[in-house]
PDB file of N, CA and C in Angstrom:
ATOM      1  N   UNK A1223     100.404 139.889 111.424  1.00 55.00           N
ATOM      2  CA  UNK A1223     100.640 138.617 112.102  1.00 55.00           C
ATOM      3  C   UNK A1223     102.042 138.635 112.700  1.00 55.00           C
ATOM      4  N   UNK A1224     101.951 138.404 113.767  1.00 65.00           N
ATOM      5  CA  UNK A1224     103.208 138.278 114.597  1.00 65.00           C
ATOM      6  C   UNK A1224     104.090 136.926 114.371  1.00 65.00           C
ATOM      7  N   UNK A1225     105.311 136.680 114.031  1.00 67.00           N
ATOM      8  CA  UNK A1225     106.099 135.744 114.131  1.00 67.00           C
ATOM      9  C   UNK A1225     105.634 134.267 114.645  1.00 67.00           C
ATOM     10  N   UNK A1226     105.199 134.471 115.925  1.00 75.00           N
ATOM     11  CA  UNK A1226     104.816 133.451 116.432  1.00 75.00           C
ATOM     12  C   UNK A1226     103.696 132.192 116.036  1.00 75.00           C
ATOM     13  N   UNK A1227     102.923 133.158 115.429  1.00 76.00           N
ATOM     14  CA  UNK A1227     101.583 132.798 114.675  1.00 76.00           C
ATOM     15  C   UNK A1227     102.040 132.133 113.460  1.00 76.00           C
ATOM     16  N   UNK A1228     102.853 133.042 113.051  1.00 81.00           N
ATOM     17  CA  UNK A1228     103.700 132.739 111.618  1.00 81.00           C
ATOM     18  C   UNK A1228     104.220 131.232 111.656  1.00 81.00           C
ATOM     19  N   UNK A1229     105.316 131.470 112.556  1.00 77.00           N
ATOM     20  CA  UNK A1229     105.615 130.277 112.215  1.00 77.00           C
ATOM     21  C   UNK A1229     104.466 128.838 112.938  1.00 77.00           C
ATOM     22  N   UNK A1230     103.966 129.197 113.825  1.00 79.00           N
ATOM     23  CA  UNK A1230     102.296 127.990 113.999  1.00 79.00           C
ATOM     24  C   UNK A1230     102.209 127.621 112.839  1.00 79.00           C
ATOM     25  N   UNK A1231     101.877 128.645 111.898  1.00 81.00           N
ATOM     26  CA  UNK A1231     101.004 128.066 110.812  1.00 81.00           C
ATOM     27  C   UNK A1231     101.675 127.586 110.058  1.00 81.00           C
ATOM     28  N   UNK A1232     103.022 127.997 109.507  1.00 81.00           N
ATOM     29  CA  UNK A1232     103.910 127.297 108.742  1.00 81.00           C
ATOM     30  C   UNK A1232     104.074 125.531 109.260  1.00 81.00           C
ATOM     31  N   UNK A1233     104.324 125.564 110.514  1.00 79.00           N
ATOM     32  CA  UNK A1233     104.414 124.243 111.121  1.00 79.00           C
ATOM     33  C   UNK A1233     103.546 123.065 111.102  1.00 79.00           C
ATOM     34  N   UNK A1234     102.102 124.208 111.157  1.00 84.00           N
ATOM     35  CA  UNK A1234     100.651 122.924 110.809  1.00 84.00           C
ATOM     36  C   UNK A1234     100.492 122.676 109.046  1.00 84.00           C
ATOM     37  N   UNK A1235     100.944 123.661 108.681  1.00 83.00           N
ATOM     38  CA  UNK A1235     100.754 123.485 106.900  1.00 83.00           C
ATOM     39  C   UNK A1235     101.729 122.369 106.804  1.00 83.00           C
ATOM     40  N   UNK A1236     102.794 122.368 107.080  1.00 82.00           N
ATOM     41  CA  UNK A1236     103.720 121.443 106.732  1.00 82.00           C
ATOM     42  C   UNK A1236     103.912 119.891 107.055  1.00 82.00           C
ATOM     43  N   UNK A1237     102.591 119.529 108.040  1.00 83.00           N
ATOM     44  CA  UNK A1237     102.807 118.608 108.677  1.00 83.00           C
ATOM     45  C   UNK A1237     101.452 118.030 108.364  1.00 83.00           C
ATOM     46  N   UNK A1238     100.728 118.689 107.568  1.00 84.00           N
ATOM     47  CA  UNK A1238      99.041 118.597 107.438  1.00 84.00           C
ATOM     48  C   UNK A1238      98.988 117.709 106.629  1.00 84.00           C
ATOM     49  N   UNK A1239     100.080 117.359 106.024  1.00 84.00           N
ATOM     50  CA  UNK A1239      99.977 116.425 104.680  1.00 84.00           C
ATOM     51  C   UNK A1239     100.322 114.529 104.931  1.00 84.00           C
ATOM     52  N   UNK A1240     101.714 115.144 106.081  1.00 84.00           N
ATOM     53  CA  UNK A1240     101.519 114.082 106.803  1.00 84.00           C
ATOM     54  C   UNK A1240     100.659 113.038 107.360  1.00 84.00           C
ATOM     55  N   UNK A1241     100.007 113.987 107.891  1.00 86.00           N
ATOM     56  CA  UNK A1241      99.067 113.648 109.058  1.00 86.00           C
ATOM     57  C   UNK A1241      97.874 113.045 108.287  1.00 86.00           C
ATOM     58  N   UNK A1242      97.874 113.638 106.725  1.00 87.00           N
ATOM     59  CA  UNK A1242      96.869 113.350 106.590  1.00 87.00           C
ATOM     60  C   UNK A1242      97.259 111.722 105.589  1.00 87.00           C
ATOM     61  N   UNK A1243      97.973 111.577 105.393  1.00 87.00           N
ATOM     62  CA  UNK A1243      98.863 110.483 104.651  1.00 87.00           C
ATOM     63  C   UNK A1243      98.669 109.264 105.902  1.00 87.00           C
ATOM     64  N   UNK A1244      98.836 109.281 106.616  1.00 84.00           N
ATOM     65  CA  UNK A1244      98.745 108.437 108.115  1.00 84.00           C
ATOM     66  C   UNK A1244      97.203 108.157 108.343  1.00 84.00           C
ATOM     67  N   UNK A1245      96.505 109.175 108.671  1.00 89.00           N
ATOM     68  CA  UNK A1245      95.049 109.021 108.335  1.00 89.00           C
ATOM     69  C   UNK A1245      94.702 108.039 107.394  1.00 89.00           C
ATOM     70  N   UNK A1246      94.730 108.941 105.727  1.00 92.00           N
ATOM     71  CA  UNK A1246      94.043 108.148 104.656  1.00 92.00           C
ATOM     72  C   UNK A1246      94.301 106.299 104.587  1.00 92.00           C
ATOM     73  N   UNK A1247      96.215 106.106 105.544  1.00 92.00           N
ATOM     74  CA  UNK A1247      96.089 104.716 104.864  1.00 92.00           C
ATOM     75  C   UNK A1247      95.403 104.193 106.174  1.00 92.00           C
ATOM     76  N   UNK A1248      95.395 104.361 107.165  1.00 92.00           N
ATOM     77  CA  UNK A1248      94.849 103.384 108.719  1.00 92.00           C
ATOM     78  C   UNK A1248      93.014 103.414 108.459  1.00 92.00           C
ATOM     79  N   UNK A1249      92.702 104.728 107.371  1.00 93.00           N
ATOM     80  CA  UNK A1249      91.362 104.778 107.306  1.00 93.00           C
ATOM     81  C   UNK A1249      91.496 103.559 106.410  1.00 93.00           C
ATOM     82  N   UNK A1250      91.855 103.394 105.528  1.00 94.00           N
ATOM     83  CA  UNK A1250      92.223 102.530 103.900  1.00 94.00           C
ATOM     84  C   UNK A1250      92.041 101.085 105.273  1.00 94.00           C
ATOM     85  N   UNK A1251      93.092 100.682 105.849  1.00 95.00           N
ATOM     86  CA  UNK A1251      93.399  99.532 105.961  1.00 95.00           C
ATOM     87  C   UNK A1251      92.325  98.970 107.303  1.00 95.00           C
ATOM     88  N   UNK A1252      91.296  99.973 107.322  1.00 95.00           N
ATOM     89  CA  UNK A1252      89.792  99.444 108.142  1.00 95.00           C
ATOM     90  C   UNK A1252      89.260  98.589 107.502  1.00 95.00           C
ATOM     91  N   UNK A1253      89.670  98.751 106.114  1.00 96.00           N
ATOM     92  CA  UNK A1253      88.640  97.863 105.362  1.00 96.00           C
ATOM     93  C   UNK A1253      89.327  96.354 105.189  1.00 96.00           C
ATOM     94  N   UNK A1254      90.296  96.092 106.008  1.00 96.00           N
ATOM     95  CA  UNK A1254      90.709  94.810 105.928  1.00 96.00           C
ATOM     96  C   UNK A1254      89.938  93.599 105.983  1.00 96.00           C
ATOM     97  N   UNK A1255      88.864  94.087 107.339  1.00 96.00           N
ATOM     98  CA  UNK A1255      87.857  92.645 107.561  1.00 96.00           C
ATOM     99  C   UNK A1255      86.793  92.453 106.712  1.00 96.00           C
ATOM    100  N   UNK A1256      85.907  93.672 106.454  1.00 97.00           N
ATOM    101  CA  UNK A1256      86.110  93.616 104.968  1.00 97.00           C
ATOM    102  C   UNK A1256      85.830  92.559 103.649  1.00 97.00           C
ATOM    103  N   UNK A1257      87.026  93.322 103.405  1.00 96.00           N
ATOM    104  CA  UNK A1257      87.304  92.768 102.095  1.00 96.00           C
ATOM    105  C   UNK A1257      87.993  90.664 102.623  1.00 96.00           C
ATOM    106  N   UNK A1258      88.541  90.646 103.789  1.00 97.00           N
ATOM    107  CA  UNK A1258      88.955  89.365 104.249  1.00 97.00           C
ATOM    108  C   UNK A1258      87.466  88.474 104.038  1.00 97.00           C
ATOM    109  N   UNK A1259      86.265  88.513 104.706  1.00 97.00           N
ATOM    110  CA  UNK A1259      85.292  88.208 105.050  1.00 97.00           C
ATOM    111  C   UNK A1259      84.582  88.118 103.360  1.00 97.00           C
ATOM    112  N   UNK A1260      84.957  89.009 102.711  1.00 97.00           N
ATOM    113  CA  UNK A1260      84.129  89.052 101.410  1.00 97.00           C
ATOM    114  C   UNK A1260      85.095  87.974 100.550  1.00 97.00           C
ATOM    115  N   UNK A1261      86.733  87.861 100.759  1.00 96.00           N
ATOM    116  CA  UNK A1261      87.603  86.640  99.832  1.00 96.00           C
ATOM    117  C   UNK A1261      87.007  85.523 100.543  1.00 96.00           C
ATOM    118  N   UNK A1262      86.983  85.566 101.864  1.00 96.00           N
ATOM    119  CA  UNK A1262      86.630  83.837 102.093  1.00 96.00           C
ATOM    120  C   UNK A1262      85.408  83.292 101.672  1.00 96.00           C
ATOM    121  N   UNK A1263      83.622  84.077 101.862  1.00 96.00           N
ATOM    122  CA  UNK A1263      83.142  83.531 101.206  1.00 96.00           C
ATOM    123  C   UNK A1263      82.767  83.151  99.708  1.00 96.00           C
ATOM    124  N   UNK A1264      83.903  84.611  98.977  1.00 95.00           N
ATOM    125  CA  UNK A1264      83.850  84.289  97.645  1.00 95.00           C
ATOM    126  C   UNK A1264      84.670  83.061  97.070  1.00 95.00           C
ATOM    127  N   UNK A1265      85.469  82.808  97.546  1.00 93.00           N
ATOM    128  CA  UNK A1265      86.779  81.786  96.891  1.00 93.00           C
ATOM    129  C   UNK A1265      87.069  80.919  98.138  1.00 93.00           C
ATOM    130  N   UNK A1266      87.002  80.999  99.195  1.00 94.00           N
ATOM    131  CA  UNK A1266      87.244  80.105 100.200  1.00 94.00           C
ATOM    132  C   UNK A1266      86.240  78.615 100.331  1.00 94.00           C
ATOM    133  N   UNK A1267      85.043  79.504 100.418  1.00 94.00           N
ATOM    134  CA  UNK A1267      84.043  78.376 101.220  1.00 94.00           C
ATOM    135  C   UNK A1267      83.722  77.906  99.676  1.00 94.00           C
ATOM    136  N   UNK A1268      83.524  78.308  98.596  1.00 94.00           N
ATOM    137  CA  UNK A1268      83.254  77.472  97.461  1.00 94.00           C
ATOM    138  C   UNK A1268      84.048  76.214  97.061  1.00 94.00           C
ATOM    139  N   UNK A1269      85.414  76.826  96.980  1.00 94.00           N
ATOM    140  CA  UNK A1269      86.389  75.548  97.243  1.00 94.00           C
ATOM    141  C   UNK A1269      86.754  74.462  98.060  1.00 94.00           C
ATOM    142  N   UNK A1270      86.384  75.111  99.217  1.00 93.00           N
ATOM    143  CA  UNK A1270      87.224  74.454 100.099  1.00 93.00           C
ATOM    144  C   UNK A1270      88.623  74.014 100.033  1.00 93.00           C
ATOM    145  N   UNK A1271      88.960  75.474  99.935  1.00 93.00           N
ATOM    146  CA  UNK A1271      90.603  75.126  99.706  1.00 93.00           C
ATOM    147  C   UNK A1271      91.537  75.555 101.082  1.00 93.00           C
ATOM    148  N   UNK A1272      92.340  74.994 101.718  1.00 95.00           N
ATOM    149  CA  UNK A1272      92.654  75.760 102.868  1.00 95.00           C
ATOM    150  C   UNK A1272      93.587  76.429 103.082  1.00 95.00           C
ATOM    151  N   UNK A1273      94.582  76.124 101.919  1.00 96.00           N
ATOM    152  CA  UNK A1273      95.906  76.805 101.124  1.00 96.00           C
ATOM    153  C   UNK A1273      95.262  78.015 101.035  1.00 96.00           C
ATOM    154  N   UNK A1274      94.214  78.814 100.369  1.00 95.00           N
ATOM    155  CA  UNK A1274      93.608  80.273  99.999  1.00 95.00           C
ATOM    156  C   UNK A1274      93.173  80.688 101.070  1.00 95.00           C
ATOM    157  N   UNK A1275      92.683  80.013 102.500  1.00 96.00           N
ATOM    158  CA  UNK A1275      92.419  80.530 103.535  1.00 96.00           C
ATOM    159  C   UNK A1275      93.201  80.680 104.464  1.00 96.00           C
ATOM    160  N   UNK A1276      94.388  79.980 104.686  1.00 97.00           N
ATOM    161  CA  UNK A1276      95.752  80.133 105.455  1.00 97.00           C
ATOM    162  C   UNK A1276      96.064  81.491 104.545  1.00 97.00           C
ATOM    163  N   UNK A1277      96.314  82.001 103.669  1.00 96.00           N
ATOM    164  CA  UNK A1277      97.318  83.009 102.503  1.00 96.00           C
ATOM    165  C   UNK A1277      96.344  83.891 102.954  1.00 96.00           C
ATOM    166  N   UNK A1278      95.121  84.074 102.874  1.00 96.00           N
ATOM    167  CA  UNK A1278      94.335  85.068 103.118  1.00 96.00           C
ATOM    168  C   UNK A1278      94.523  85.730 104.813  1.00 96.00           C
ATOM    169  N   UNK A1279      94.381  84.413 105.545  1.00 97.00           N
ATOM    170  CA  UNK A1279      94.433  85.122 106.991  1.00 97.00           C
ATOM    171  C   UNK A1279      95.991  85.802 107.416  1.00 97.00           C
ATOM    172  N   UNK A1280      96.752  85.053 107.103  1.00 98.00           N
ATOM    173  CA  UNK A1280      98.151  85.781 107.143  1.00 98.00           C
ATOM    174  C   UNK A1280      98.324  87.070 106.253  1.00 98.00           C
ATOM    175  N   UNK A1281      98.104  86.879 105.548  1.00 97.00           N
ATOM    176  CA  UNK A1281      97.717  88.381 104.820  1.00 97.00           C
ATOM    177  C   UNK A1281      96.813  89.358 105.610  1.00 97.00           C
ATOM    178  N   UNK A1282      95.616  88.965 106.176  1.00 97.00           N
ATOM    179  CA  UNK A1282      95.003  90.367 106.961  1.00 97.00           C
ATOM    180  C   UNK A1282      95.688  90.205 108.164  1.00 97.00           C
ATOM    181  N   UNK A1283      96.422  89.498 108.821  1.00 97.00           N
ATOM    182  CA  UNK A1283      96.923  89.501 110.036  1.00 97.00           C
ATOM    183  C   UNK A1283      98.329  90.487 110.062  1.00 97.00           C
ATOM    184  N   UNK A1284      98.952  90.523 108.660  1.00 98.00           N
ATOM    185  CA  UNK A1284      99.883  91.256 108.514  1.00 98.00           C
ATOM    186  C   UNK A1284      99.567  92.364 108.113  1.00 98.00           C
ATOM    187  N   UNK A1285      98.327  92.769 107.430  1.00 97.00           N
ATOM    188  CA  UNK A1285      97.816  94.242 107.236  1.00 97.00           C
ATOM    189  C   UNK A1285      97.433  94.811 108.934  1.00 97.00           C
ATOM    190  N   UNK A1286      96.860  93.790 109.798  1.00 96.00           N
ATOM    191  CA  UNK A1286      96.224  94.248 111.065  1.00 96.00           C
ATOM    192  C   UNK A1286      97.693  94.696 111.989  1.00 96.00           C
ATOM    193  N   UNK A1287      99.327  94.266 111.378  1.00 97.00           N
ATOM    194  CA  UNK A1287     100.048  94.468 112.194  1.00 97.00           C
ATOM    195  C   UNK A1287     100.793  95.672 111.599  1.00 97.00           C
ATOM    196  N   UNK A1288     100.400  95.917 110.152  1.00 96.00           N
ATOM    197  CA  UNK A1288     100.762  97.431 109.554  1.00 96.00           C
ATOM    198  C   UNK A1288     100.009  98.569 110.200  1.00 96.00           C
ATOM    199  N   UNK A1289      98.517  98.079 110.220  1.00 95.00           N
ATOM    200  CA  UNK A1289      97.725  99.454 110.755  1.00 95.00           C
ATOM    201  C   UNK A1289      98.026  99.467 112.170  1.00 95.00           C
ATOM    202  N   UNK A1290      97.872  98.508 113.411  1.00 95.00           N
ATOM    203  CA  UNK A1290      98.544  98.971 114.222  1.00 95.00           C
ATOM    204  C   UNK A1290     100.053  99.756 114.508  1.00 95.00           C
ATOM    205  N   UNK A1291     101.150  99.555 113.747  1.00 95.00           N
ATOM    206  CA  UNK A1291     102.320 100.042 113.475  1.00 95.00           C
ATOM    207  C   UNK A1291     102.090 101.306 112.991  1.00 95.00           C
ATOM    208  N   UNK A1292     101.317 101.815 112.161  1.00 92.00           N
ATOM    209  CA  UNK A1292     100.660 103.136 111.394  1.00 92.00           C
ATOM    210  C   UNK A1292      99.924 104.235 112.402  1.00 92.00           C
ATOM    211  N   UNK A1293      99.067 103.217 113.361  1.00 92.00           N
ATOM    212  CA  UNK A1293      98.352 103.908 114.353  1.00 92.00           C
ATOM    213  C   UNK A1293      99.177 104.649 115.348  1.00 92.00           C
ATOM    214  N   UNK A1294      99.870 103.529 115.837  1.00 93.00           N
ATOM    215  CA  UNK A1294     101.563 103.861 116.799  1.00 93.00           C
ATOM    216  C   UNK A1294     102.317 104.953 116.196  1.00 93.00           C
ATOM    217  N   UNK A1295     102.316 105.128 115.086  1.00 91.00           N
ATOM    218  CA  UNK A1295     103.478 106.442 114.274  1.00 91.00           C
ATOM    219  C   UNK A1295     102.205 107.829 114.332  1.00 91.00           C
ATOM    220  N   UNK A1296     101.423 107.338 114.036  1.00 90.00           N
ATOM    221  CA  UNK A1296     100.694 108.614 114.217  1.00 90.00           C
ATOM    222  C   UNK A1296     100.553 108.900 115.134  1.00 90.00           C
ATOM    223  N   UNK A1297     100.533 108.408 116.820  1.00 92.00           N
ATOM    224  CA  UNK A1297      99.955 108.748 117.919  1.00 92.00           C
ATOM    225  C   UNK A1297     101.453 109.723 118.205  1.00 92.00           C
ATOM    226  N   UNK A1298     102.490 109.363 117.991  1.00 92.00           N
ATOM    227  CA  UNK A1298     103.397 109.599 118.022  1.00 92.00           C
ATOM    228  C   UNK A1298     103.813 111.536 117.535  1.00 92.00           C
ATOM    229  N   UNK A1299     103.414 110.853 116.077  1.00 88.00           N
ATOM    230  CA  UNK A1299     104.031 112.277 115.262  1.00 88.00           C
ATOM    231  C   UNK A1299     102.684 113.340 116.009  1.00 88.00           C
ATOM    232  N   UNK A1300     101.486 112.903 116.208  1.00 88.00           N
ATOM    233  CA  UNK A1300     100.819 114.052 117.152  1.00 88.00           C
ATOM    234  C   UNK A1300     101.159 114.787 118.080  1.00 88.00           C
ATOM    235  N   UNK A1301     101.612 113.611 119.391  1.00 91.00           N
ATOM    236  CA  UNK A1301     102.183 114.253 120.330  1.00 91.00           C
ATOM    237  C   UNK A1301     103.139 114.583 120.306  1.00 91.00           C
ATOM    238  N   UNK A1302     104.224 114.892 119.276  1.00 89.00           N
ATOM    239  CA  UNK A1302     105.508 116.073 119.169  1.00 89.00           C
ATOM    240  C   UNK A1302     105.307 117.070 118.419  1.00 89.00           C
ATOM    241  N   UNK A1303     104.072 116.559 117.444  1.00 87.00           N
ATOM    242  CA  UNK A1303     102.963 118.140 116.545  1.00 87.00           C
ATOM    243  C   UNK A1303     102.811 119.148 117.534  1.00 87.00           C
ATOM    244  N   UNK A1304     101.761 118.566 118.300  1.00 86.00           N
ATOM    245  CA  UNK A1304     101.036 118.846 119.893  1.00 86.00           C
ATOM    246  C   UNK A1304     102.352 119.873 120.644  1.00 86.00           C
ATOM    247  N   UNK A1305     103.509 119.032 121.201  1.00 88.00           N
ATOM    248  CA  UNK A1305     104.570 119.320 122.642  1.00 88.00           C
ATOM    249  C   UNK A1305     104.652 120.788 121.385  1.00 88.00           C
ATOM    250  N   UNK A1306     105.137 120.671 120.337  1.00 84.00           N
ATOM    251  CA  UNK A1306     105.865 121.774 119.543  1.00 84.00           C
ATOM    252  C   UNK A1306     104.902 122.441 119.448  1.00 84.00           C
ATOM    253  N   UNK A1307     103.710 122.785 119.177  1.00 83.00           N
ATOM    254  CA  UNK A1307     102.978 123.782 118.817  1.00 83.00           C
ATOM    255  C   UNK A1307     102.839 124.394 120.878  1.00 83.00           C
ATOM    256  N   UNK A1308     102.455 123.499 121.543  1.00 85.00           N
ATOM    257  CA  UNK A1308     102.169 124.167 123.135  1.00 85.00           C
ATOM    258  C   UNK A1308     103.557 124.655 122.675  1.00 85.00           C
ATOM    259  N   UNK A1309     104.683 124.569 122.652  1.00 83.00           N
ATOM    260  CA  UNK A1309     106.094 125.368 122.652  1.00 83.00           C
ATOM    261  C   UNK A1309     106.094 126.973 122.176  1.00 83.00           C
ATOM    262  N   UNK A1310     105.266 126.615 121.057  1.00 79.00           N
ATOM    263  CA  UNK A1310     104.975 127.893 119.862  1.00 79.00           C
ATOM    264  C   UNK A1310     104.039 129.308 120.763  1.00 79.00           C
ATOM    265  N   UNK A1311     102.966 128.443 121.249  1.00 80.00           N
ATOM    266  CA  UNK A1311     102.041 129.293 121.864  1.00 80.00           C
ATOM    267  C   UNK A1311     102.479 130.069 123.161  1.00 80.00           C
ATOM    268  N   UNK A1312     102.774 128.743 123.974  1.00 77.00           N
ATOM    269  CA  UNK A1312     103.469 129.631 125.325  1.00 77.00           C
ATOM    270  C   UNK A1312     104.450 130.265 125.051  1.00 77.00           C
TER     271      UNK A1312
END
């Protein structure tokens, strides 16, 4: 194996964990609506409480502004994965 290759692979091993850390939670935080949709009719609509349904929606609204923020870092750390590996090859 030639250098070049070498270090490719060192570069994707090292970043694989990342990538996959970014993945697992934006996959994780799909399940926001979910589990939102399953608190309101469990504890929401029985009560009718609107205190537990205000706390609930601000809560998935702030998970919906983590996974977008999560999505944004990953699109990110790809395309300098990506620019650096085209670097490696050419």
């Amino acid at each position: 194996m030639n250098t070049n290759a070498t270090d490719l692979l060192r570069l994707l091993t090292r970043h694989a964990a990342a990538f996959g850390l970014f993945s697992a939670a934006v996959t994780a935080l799909l399940l926001v609506p979910t589990v939102y949709m399953l608190q309101v009719y469990d504890r929401v609509l029985p009560s009718r409480n609107e205190t537990t349904l205000l706390v609930l929606t601000g809560l998935a609204l702030l998970l919906y502004g983590l996974m977008v923020a999560l999505e944004g870092l990953r699109s990110v750390f790809c395309a300098r994965l990506a620019a650096r590996v085209d670097a490696l090859v050419a």
